[in-house]
mmCIF file of C-alpha atoms and ligand atoms in Angstrom:
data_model
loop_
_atom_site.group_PDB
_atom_site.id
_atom_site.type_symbol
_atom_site.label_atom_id
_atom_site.label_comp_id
_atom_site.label_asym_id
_atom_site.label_seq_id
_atom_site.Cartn_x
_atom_site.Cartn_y
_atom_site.Cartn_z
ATOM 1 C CA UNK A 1 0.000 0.000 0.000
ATOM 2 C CA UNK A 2 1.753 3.269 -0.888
ATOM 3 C CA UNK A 3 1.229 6.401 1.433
ATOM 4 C CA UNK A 4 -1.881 8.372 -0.429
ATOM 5 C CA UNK A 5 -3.539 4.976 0.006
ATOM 6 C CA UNK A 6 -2.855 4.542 3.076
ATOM 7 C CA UNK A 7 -4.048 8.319 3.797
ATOM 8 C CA UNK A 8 -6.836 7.715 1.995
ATOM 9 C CA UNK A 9 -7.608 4.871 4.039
ATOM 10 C CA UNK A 10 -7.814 6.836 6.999
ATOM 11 C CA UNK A 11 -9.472 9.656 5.938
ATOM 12 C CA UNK A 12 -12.365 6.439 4.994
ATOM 13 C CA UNK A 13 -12.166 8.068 1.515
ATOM 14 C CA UNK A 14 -10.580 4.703 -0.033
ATOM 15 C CA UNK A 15 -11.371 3.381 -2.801
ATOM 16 C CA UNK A 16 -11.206 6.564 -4.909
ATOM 17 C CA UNK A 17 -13.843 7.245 -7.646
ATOM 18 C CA UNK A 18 -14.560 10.783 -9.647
ATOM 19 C CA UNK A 19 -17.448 12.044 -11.158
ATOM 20 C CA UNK A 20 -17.419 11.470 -14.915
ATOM 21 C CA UNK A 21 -19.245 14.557 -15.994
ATOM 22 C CA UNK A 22 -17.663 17.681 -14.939
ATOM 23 C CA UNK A 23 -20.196 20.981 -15.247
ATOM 24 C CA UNK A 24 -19.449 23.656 -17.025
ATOM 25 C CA UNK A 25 -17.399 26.446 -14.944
ATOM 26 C CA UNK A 26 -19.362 29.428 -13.842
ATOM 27 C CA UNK A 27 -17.274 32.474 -14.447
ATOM 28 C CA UNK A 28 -17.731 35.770 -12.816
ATOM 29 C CA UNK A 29 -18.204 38.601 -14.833
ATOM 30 C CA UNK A 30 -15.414 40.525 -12.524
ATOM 31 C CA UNK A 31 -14.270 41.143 -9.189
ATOM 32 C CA UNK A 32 -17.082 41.683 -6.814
ATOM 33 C CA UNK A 33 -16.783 44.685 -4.549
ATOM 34 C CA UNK A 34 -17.306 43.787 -1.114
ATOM 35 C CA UNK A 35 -20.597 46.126 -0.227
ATOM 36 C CA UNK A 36 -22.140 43.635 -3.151
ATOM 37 C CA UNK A 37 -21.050 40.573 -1.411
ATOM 38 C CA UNK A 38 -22.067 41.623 2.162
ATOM 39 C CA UNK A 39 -25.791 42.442 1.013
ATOM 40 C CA UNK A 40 -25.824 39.240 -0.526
ATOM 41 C CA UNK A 41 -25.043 37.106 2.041
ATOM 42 C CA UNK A 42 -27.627 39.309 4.625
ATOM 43 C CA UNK A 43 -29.251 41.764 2.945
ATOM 44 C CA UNK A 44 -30.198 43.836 5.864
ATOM 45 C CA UNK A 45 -26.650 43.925 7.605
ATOM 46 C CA UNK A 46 -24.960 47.267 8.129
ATOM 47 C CA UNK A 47 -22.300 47.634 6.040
ATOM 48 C CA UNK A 48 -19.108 49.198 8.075
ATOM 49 C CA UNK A 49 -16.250 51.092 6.521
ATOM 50 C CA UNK A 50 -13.909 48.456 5.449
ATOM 51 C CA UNK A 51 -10.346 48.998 6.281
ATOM 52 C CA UNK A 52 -7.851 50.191 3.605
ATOM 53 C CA UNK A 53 -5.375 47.113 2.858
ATOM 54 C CA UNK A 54 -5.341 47.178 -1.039
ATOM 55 C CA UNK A 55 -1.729 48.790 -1.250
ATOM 56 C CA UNK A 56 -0.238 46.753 1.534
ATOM 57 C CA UNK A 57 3.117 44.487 1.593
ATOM 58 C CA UNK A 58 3.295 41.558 3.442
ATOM 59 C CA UNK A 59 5.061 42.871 6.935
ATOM 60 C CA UNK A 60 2.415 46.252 6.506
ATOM 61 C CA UNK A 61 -0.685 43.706 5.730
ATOM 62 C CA UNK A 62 0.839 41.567 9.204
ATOM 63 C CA UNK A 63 1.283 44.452 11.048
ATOM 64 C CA UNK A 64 -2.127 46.114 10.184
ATOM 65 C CA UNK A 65 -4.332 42.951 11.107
ATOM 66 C CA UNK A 66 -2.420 42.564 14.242
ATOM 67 C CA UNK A 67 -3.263 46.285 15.063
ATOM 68 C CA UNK A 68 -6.764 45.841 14.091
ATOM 69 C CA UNK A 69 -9.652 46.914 16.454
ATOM 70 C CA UNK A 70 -12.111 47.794 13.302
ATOM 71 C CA UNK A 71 -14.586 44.983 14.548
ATOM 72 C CA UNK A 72 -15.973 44.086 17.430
ATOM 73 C CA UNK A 73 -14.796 40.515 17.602
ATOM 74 C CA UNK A 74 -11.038 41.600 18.567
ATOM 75 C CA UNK A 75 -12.420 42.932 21.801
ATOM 76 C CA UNK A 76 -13.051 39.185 22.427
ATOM 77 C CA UNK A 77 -10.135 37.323 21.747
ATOM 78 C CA UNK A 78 -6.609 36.905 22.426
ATOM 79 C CA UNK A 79 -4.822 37.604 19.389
ATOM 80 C CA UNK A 80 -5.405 38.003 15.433
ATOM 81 C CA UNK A 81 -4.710 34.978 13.754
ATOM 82 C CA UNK A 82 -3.135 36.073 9.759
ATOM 83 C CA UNK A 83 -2.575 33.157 8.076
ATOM 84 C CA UNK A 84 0.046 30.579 7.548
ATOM 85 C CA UNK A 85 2.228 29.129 5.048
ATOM 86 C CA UNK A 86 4.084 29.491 1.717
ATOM 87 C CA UNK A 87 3.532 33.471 0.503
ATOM 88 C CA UNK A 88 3.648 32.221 -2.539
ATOM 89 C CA UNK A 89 1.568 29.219 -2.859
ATOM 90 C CA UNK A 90 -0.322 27.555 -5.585
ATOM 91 C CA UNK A 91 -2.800 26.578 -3.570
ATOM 92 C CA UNK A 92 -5.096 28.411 -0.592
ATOM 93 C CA UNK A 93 -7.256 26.907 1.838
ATOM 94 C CA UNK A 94 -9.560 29.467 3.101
ATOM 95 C CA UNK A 95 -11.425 28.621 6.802
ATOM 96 C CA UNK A 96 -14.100 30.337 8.443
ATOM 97 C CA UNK A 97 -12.358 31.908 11.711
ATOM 98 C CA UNK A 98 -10.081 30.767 14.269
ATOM 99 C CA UNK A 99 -11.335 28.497 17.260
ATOM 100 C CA UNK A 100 -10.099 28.070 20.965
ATOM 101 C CA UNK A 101 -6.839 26.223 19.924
ATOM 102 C CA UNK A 102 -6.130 28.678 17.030
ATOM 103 C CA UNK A 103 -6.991 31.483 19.382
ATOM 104 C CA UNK A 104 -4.273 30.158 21.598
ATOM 105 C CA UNK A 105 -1.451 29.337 19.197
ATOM 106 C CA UNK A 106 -2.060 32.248 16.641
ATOM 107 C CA UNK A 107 -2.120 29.728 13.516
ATOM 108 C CA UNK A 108 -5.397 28.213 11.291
ATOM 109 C CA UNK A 109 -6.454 25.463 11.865
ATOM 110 C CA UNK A 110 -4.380 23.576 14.678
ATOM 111 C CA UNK A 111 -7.307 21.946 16.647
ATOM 112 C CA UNK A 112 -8.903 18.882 15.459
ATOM 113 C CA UNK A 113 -10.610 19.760 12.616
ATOM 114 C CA UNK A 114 -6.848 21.302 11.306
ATOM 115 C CA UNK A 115 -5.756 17.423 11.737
ATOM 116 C CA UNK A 116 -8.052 16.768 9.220
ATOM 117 C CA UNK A 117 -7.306 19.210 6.974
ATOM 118 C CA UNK A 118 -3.870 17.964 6.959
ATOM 119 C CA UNK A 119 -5.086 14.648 6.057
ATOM 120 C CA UNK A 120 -7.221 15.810 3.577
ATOM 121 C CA UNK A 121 -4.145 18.126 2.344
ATOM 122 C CA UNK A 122 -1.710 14.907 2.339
ATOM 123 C CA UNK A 123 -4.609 12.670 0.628
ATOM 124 C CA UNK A 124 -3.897 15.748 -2.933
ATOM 125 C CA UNK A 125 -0.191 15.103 -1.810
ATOM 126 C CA UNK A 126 0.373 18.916 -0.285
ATOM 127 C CA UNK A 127 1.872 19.406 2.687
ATOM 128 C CA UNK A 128 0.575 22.627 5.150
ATOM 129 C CA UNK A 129 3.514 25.161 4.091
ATOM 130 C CA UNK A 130 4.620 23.774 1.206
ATOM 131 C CA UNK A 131 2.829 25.030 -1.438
ATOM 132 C CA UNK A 132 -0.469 26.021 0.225
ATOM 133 C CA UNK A 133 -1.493 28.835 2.483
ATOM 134 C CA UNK A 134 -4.188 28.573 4.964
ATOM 135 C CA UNK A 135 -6.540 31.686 5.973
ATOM 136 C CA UNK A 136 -9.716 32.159 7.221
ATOM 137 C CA UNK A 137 -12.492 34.843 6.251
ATOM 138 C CA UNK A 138 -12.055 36.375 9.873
ATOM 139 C CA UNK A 139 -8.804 36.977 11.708
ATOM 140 C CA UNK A 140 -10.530 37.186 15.275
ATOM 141 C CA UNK A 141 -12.244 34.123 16.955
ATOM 142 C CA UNK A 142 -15.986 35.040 17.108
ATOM 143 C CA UNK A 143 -17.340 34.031 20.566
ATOM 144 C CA UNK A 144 -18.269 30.610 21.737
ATOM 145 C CA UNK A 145 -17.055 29.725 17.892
ATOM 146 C CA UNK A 146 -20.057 31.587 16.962
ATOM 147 C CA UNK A 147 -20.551 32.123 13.108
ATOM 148 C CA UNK A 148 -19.138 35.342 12.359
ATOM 149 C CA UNK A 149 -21.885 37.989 11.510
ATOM 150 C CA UNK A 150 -22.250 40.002 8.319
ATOM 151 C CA UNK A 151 -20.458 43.279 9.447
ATOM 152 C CA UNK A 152 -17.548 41.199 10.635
ATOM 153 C CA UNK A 153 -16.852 39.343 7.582
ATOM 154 C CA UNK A 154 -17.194 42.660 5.841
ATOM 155 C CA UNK A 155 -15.439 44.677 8.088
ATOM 156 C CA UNK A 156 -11.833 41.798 7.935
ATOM 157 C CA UNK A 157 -12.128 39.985 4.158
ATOM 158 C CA UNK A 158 -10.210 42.955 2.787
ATOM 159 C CA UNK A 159 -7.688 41.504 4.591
ATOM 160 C CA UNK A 160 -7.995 38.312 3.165
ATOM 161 C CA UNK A 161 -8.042 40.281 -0.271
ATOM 162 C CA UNK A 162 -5.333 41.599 -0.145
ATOM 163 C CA UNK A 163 -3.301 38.303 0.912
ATOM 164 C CA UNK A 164 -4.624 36.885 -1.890
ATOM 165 C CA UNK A 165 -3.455 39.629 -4.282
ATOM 166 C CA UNK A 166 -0.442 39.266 -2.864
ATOM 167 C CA UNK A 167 0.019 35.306 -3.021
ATOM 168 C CA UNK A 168 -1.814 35.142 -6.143
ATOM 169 C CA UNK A 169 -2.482 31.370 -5.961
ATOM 170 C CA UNK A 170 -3.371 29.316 -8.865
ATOM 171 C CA UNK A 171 -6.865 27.645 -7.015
ATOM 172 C CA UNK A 172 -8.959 28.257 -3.827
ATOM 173 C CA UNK A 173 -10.531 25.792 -1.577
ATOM 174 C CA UNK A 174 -13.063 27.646 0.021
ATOM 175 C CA UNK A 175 -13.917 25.251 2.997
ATOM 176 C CA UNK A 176 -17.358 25.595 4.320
ATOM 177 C CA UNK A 177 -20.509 27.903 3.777
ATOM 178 C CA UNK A 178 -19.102 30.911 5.226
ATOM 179 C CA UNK A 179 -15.892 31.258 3.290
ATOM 180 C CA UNK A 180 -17.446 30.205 -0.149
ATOM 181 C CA UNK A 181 -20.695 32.788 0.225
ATOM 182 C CA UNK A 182 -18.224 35.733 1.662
ATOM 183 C CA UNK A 183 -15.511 34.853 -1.759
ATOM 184 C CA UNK A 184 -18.647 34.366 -4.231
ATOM 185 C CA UNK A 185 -20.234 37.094 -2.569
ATOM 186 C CA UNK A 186 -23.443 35.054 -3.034
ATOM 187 C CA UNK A 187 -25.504 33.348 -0.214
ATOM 188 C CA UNK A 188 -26.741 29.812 -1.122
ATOM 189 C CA UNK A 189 -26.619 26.037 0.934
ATOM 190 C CA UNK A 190 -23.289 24.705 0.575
ATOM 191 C CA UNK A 191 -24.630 21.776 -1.552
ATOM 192 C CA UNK A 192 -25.198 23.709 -4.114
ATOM 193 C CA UNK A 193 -21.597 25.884 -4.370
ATOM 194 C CA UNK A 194 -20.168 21.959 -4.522
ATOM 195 C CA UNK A 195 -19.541 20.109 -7.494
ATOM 196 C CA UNK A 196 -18.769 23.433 -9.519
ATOM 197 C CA UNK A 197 -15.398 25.378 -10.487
ATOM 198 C CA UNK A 198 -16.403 28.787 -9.444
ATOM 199 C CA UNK A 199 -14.344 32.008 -10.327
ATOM 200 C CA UNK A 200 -12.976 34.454 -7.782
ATOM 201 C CA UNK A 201 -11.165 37.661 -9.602
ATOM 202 C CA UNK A 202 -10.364 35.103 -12.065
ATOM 203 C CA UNK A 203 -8.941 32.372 -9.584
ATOM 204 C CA UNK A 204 -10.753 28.898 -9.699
ATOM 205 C CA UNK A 205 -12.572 28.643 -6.796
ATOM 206 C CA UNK A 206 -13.733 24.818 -5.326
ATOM 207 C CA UNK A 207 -16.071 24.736 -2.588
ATOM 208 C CA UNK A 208 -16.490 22.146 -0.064
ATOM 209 C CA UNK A 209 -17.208 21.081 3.651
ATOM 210 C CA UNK A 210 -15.541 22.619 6.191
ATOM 211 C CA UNK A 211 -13.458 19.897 7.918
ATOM 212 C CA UNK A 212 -15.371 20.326 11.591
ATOM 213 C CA UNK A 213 -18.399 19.412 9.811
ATOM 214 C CA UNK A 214 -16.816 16.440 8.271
ATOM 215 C CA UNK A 215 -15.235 15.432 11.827
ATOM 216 C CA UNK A 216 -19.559 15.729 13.010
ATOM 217 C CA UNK A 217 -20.539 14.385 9.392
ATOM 218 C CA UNK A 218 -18.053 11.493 8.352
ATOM 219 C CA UNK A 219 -20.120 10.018 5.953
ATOM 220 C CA UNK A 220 -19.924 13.470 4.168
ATOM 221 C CA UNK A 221 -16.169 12.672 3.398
ATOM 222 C CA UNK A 222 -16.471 10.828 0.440
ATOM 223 C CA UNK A 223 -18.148 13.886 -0.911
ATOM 224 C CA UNK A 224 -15.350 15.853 0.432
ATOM 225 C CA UNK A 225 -12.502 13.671 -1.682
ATOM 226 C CA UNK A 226 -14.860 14.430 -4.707
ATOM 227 C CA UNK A 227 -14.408 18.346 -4.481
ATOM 228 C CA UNK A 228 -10.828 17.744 -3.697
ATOM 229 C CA UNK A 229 -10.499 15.844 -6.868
ATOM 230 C CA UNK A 230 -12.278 18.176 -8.833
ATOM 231 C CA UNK A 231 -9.770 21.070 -7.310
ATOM 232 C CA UNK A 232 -6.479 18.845 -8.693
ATOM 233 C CA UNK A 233 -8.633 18.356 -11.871
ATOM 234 C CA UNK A 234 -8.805 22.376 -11.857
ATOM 235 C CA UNK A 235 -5.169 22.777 -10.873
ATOM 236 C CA UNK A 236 -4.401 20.730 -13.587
ATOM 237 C CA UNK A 237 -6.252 22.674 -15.873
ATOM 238 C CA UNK A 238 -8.423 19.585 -16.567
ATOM 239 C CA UNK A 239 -11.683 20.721 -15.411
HETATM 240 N N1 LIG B 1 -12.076 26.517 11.774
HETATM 241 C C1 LIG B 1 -11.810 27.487 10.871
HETATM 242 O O1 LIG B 1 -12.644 27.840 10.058
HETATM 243 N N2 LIG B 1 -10.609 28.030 10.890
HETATM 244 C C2 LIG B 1 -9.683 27.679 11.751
HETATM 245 O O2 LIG B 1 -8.598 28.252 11.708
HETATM 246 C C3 LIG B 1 -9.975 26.660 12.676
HETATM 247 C C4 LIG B 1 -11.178 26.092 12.675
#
């Protein structure tokens, strides 16, 4: 058994199988500014000035998340977590917002649901680091791991925007409904994001489950290694 088998095997995603027709790829007509995508995903939320980070390097973009008091969600956590891995990565993972143990240790996705999104990262043969970046749509744990509301997605995903103009990566996972309806800028049940290569500012964009709902939803995992395999289909520029 070689070692994506025997990943695969744990992740219960063995044997593999793919889908034979892939849709058709639905394109955006252009970048979407982000007032659009916050009354789409809740029509009646206040929109908040966003903060300026379109012009921002890397150790300015750091430095002005970690200074960041624009939402209310900072007052309620210990620190910002940015984002980790390779700055110039192929491929980016993007969460929903830290937890207790990423609270803690200042990186994505470290808790139990980040084991499995290691495994499903070593299933594609990526490594966390090496070729991927990890984010989340908020940098500030909402409370009691709370979905993070409207304002506060608007108010931090020009942060993410801007690290993703900087790493410029070739594909984005959006993992989970809250990070594919705040990129798409689109509300809609996760079910039916899946299955599709969407387009962010001309990136492929991949939905699929957020790994804490696989860890509650294991039978969802085969489903899971389908989007994955549509993303190295997409990489690949075979989708
Ligand atoms: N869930 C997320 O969406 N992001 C993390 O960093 C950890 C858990």
């Amino acid at each position: 058994m070689d070692r994506s088998e025997a990943v695969l095997r744990e992740l219960k995603l063995y044997p593999q199988w793919g889908r034979r027709n892939q849709p058709a790829p639905v394109v955006a007509e252009q970048c979407v500014p982000i007032t659009v995508e916050v009354e789409a995903i809740a029509p009646a939320a206040v929109v908040v000035p966003a903060p300026q980070a379109d012009k921002l390097n890397w150790p300015e973009l750091k430095q002005r998340v970690r200074d960041c008091t624009a939402c209310k969600l900072r007052a309620g956590c210990t620190q910002t977590v940015f984002g980790v891995g390779d700055e110039q990565a192929e491929w980016l993972f993007v969460g929903e917002g830290p937890g207790a143990d990423e609270d803690t240790q200042g990186e994505p996705f470290v808790g139990q649901a980040g084991k499995l999104l290691d495994n499903m990262l070593l299933a594609i043969k990526l490594k966390r680091g090496k070729n991927v970046y990890i984010a989340n749509i908020v940098k500030c744990r909402p409370p009691n791991n709370r979905t993070p509301q409207a304002d506060e997605i608007a108010t931090c995903l020009p942060y993410l925007q801007r690290q993703i103009e900087l790493i410029k990566p070739k594909l984005i996972v959006a993992l989970g409904k809250t990070a594919a309806t705040a990129l798409l800028g689109r509300d809609a049940v996760l079910g039916s994001l899946r299955g599709t290569l969407h387009d962010y500012c001309g990136i492929p964009l991949v939905v699929t489950y957020h790994p804490a709902y696989l860890l509650r939803s294991p039978l969802e995992k085969a489903k899971a290694w389908q989007d994955l395999c549509l993303a190295m289909r997409a990489r690949h520029g075979e989708a």
